[in-house]
mmCIF file of N, CA and C in Angstrom:
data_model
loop_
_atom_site.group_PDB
_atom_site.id
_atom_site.type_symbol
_atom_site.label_atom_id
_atom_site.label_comp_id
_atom_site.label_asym_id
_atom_site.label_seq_id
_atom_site.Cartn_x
_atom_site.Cartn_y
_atom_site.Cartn_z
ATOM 1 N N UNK A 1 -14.243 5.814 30.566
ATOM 2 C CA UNK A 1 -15.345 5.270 29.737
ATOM 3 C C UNK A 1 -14.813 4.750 28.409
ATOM 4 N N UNK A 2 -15.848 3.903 28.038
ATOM 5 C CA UNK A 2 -14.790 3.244 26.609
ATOM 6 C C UNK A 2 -15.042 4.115 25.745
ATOM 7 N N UNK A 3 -16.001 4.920 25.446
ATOM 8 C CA UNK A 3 -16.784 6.053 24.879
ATOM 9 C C UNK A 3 -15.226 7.101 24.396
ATOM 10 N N UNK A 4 -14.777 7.447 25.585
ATOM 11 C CA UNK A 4 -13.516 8.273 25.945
ATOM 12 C C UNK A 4 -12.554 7.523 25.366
ATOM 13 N N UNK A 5 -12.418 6.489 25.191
ATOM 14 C CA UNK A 5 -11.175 5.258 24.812
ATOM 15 C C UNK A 5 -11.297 5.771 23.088
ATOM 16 N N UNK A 6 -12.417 6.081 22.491
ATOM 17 C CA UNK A 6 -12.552 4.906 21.301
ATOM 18 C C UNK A 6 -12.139 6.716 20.762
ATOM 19 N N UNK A 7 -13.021 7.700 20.983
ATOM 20 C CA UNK A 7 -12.531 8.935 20.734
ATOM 21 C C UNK A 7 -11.169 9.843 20.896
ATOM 22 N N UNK A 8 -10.534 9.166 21.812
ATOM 23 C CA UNK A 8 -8.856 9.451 22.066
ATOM 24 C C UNK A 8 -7.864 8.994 21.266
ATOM 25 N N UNK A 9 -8.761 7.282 20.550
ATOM 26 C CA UNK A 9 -7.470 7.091 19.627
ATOM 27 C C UNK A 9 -7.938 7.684 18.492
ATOM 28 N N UNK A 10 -8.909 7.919 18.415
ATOM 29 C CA UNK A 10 -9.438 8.855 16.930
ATOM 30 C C UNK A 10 -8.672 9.744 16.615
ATOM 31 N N UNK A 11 -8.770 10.340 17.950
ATOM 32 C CA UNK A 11 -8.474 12.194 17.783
ATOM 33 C C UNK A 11 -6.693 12.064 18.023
ATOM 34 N N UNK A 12 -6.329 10.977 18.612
ATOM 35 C CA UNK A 12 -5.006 11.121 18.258
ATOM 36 C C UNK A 12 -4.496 11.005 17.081
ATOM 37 N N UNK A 13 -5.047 10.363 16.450
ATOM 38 C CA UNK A 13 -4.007 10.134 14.951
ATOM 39 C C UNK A 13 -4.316 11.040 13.972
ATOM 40 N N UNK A 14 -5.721 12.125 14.493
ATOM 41 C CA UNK A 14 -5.634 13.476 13.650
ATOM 42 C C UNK A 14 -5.469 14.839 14.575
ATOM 43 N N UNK A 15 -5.229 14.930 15.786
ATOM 44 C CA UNK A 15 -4.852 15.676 16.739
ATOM 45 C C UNK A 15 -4.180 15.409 17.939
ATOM 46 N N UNK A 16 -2.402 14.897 17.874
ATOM 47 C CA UNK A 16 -1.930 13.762 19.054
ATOM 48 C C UNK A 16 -2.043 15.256 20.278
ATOM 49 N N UNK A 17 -1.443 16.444 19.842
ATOM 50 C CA UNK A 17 -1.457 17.547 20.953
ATOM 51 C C UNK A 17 -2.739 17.721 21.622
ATOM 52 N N UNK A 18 -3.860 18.070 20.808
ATOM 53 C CA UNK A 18 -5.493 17.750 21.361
ATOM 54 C C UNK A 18 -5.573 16.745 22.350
ATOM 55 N N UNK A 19 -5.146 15.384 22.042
ATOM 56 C CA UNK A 19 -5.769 14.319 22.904
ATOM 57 C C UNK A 19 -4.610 14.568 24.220
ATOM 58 N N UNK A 20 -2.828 14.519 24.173
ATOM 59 C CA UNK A 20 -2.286 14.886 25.252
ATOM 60 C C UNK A 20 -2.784 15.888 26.029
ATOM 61 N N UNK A 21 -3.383 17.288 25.782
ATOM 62 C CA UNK A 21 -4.181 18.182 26.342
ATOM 63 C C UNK A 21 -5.124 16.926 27.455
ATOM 64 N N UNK A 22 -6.395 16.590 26.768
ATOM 65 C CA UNK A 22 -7.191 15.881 27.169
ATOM 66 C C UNK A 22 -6.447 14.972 28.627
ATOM 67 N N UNK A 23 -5.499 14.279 27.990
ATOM 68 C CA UNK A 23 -5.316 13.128 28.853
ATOM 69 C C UNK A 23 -4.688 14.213 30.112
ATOM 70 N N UNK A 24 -3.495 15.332 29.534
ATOM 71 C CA UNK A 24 -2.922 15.905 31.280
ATOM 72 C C UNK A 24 -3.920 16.089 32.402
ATOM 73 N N UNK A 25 -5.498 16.766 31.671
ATOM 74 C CA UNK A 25 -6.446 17.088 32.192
ATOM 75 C C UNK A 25 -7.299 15.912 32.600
ATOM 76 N N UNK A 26 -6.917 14.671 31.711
ATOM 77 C CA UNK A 26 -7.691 13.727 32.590
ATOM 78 C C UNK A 26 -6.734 13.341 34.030
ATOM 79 N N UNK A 27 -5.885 12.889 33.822
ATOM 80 C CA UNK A 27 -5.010 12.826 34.839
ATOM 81 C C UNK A 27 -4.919 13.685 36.040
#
C-alpha cells in the first residue's frame, strides 16, 4: 500500500532498525 510506502520512509530516517523489522516481516 502506498499508505505503508509513505510511513516506512518516515520511520526509517527516525527508526532504520524499526522499519527493517517491518520489512523482514513484510517479506
Amino acid at each position: 500500500s502506498k499508505d505503508t510506502s509513505n510511513l516506512g520512509d518516515t520511520s526509517t530516517l527516525l527508526n532504520p532498525e524499526c522499519v527493517q523489522d517491518i520489512m523482514d516481516n513484510a517479506l
